[in-house]
Short mmCIF file of C-alpha atoms in Angstrom, two decimals:
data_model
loop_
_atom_site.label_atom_id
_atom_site.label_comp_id
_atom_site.label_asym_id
_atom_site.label_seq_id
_atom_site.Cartn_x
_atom_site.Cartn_y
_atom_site.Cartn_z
CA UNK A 199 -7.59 -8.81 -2.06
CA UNK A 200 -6.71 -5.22 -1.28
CA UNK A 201 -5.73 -4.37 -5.28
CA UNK A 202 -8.97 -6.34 -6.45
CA UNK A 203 -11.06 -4.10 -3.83
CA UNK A 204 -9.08 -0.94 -5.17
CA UNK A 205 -9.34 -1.62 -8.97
CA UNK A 206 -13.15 -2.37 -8.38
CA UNK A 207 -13.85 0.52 -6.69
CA UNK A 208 -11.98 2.98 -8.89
CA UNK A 209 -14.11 1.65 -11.55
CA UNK A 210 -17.22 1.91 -10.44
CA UNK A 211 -16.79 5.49 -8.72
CA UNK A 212 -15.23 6.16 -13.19
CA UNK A 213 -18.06 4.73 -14.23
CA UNK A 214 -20.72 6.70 -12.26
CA UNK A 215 -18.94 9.70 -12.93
CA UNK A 216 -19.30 9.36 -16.51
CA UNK A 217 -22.79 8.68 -15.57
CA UNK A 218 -23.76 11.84 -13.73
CA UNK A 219 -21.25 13.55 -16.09
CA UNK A 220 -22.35 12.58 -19.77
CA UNK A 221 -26.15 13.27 -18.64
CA UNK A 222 -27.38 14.18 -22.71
CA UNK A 223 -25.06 11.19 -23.90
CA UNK A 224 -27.50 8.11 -25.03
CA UNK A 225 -28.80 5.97 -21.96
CA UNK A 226 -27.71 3.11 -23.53
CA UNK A 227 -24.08 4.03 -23.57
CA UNK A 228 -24.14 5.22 -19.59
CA UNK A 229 -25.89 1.73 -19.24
CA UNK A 230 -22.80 -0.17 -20.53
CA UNK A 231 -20.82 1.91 -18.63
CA UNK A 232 -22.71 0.84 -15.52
CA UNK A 233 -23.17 -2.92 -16.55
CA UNK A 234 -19.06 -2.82 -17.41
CA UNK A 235 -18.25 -1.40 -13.86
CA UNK A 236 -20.81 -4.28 -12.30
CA UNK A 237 -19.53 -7.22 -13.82
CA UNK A 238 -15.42 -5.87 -13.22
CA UNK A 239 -16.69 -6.85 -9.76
CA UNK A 240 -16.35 -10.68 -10.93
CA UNK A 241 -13.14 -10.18 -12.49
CA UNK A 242 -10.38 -11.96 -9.95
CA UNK A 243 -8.08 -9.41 -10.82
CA UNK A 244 -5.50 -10.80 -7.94
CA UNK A 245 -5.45 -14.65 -9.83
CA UNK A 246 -4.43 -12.56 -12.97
CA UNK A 247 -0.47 -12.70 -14.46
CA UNK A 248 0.79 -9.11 -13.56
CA UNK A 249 0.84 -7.09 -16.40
CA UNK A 250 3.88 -5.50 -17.11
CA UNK A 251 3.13 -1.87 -16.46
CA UNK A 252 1.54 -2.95 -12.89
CA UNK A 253 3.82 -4.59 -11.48
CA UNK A 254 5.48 -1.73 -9.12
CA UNK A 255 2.22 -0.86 -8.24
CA UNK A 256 1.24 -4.47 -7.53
CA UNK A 257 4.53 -4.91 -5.80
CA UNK A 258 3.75 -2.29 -3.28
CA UNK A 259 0.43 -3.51 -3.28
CA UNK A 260 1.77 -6.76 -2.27
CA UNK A 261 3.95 -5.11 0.31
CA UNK A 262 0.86 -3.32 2.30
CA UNK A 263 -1.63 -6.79 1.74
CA UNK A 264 1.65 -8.64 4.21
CA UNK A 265 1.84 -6.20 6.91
CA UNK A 266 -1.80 -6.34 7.20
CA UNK A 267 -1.82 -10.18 7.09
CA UNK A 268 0.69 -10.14 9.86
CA UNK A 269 -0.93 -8.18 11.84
CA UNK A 270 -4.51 -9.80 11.38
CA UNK A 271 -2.63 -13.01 12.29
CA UNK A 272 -0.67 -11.33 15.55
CA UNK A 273 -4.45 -10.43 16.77
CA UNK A 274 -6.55 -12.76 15.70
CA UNK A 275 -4.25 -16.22 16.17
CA UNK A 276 -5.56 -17.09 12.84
CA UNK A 277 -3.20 -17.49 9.83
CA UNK A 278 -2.74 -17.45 6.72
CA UNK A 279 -3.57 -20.82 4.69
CA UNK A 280 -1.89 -21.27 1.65
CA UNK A 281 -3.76 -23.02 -1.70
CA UNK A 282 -1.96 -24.87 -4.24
CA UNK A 283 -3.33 -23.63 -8.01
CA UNK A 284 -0.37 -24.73 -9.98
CA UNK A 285 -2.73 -27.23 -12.29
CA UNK A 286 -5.21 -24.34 -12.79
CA UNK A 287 -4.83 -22.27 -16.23
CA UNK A 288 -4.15 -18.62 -16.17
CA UNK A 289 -3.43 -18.25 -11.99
CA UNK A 290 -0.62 -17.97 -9.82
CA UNK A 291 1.32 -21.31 -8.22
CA UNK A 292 -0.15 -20.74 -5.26
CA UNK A 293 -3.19 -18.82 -2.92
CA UNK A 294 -2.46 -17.24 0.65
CA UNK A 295 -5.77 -16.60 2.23
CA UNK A 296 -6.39 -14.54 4.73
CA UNK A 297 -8.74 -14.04 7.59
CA UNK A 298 -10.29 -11.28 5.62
CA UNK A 299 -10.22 -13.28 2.27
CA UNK A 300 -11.64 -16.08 4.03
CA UNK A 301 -14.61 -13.43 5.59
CA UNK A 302 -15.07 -12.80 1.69
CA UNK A 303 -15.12 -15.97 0.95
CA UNK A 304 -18.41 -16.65 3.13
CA UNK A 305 -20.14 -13.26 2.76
CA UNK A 306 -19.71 -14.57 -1.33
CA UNK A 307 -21.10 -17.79 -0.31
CA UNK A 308 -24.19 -16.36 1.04
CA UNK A 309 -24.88 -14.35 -1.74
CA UNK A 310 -24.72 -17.41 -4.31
CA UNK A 311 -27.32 -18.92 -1.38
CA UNK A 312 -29.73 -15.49 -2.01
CA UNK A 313 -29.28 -15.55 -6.04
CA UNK A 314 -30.51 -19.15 -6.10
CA UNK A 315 -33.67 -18.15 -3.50
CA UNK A 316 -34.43 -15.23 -5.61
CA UNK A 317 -33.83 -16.85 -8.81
CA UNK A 318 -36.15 -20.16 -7.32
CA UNK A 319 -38.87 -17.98 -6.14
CA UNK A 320 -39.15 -15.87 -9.89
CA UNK A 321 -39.28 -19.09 -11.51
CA UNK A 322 -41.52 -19.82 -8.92
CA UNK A 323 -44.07 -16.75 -9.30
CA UNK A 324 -44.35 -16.69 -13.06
CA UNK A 325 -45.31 -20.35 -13.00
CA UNK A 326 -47.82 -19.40 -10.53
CA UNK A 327 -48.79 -16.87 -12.38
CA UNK A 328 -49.00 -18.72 -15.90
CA UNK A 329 -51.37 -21.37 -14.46
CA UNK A 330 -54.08 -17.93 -13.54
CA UNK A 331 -53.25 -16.47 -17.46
CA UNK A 332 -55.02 -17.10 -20.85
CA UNK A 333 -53.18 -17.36 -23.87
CA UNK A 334 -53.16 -13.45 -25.61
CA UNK A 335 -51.77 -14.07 -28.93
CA UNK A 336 -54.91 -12.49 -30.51
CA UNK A 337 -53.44 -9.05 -29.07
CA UNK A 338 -50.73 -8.85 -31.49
CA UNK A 339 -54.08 -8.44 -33.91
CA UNK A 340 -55.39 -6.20 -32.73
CA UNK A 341 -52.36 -3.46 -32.13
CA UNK A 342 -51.39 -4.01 -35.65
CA UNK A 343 -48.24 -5.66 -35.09
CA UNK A 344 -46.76 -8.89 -36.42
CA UNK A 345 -46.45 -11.60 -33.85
CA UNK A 346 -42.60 -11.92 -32.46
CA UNK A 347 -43.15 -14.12 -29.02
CA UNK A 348 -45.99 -15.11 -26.84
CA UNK A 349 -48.28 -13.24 -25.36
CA UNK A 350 -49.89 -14.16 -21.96
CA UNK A 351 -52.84 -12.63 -20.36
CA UNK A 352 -53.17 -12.04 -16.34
CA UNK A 353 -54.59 -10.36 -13.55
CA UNK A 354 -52.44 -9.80 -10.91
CA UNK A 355 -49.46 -8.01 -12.03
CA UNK A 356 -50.73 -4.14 -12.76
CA UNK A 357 -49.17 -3.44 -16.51
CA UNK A 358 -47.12 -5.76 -18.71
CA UNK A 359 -43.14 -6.84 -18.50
CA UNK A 360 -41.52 -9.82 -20.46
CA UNK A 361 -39.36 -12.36 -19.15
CA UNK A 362 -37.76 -15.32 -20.51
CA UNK A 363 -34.11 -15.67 -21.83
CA UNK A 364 -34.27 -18.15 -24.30
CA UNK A 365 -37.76 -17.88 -25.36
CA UNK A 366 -39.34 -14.62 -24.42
CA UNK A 367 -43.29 -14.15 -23.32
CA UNK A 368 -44.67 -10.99 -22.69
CA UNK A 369 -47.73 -10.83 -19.89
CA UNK A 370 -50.06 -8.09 -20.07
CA UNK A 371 -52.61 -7.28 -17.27
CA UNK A 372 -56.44 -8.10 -18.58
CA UNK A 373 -57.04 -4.38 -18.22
CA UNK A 374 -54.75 -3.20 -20.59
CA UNK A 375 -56.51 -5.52 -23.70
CA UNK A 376 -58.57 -3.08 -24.47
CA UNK A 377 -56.38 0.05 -24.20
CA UNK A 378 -55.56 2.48 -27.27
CA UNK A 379 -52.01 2.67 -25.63
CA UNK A 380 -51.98 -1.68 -26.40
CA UNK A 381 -49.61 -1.41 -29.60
CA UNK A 382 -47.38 0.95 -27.47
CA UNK A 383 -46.92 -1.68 -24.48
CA UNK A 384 -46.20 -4.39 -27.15
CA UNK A 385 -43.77 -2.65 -28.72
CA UNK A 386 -41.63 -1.36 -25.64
CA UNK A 387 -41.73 -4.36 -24.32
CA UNK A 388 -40.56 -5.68 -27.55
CA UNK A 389 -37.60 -3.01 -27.35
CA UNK A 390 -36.25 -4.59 -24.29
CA UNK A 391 -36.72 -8.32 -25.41
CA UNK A 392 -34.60 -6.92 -28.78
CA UNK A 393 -32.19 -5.40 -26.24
CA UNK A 394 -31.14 -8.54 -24.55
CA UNK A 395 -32.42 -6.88 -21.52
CA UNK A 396 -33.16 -10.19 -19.50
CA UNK A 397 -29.91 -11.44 -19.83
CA UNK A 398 -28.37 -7.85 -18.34
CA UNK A 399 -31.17 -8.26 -15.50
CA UNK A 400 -29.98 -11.36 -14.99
CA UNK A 401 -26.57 -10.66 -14.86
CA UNK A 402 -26.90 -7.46 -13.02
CA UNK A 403 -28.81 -9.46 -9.76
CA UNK A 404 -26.14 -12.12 -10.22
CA UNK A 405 -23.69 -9.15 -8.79
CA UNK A 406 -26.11 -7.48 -6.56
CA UNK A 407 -26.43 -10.15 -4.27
CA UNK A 408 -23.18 -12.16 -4.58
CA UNK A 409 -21.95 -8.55 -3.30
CA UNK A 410 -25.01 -8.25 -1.28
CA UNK A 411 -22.97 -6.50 1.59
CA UNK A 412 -21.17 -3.73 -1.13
CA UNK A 413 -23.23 -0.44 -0.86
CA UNK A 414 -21.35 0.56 -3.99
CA UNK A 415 -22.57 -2.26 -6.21
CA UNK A 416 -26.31 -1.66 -4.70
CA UNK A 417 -25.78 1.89 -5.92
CA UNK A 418 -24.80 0.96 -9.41
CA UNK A 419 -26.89 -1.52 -9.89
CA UNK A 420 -29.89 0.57 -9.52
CA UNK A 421 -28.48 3.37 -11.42
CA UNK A 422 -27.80 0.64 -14.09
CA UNK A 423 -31.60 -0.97 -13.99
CA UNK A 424 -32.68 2.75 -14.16
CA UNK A 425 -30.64 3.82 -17.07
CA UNK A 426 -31.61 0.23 -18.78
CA UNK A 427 -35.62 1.08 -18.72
CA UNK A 428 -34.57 4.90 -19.84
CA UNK A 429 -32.93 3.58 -23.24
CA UNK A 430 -35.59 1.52 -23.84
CA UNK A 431 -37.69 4.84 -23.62
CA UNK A 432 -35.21 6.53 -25.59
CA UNK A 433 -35.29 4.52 -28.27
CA UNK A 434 -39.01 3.65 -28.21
CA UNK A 435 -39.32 7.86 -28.73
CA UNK A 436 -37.70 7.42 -32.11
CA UNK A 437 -40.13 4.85 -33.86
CA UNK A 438 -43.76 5.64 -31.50
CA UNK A 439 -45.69 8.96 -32.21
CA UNK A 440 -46.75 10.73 -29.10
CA UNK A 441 -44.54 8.12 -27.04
CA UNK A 442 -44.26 10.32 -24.14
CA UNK A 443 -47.97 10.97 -24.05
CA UNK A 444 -48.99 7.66 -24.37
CA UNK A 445 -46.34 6.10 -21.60
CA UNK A 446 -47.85 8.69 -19.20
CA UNK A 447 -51.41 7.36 -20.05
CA UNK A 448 -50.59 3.53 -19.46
CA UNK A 449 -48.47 4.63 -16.05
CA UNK A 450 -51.59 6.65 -14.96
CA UNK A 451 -53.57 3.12 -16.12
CA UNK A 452 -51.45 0.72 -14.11
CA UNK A 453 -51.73 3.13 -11.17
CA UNK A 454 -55.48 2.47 -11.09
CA UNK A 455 -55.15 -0.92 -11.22
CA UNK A 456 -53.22 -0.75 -7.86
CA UNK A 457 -49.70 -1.07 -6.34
CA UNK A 458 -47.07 -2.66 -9.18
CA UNK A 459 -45.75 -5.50 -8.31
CA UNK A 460 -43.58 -6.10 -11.39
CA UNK A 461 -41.30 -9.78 -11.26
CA UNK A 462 -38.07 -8.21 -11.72
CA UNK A 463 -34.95 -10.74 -11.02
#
């Protein structure tokens, strides 16, 4: 527990250093870096076969993680319970938890409860939501563009976001129809369907709240959404005239509209 808490955190405080300290490298590579640091946190690191070069460090490790067992167990009258993982590919012969481990165990528990619940209740919006919307395909018309995936008209969500793993939709607020910035939305929206960017969302909440209690995965993981939207920008820049201009112009539009309330996992 101790060396998967220690390996965890010296990644993610490496990763947002190279964040803060690579500031003019592309956002898309500080984003992996991010994302990589995030998901480490679901690498069991402890179940692993030591690796050669680790294993004085694990030893010692290993020596620290006992005292602090016995001693949890001297004050606590709880201890130790051993799990047999022989039959189970890739892990030790056996699993000592802990009263801390066991703590862990729970807090993890909960968060798998509040990934479902949020997971339930986005499903659970956008099919709200689609039975209020019109079909839009005719927009891809009239920005100039060549149809790639649905679009869906509504009125409640100020501006547009896409969502969808598998089959992707894009849902554009009635306002915006009508907007010379249209082809722009479409297409930067289309940057982050091209991007896989659902699946990282996805994956990213999966570790926000399974670590719900972990103020260092909160930290990264809204450094990592940030730095996601920011290389879509980036490389929306390269292929849109006037992007900057005309991203400033549908912000200023979505303002009016009122408060955003975009469905991000």
């Amino acid at each position: 527990m101790l060396s998967w808490l220690l390996v965890n955190v010296g990644l993610g405080l490496l990763a947002l250093a190279f964040i803060f300290l690579n500031g003019g490298a592309p956002h898309r590579l500080r984003f992996f870096a991010g994302f990589a640091a995030l998901a480490a946190w679901r690498v069991p690191w402890a179940l692993l076969p030591e690796l050669p070069l680790a294993i004085d460090f694990s030893w010692e490790l290993g020596r620290i993680e006992r005292a602090v067992d016995a001693g949890s167990a001297r004050l606590t009258g709880v201890y130790p319970i051993i799990v047999q993982t022989s039959g189970v590919p890739l892990v030790r012969d056996f699993l000592v938890l802990n009263t801390v481990e066991l703590m862990f165990i729970a807090l993890t528990a909960i968060g798998a409860v509040l990934f479902a619940w949020n997971l339930a209740s986005h499903h659970y919006r956008l099919s709200r939501l689609a039975r209020q919307a019109r079909d839009g395909s005719w927009l891809w018309h009239r920005a100039g563009l060549v149809a790639e995936c649905p679009v869906v008209v509504q009125r409640e969500i100020p501006g547009a976001f896409s969502s969808g793993l598998v089959h992707p939709c894009i849902w554009v607020h009635g306002d915006l129809v009508a907007s010379p910035q249209l082809s722009t939305l479409l297409r930067h929206e289309l940057t982050h369907i091209r991007q896989h960017d659902n699946w990282y969302l996805l994956a990213i909440t999966l570790v926000e709240k399974l670590f719900w209690w972990n103020p260092l995965v909160w930290y990264l993981g809204r450094e990592t959404r940030e730095l996601q939207e920011l290389s879509c920008d980036e490389q929306c820049q390269r292929s849109i005239d006037d992007y900057a201009a005309q991203l400033a112009q549908l912000m200023l539009d979505s303002a009016r509209m009122g408060k955003p309330r975009m469905l991000a996992l």
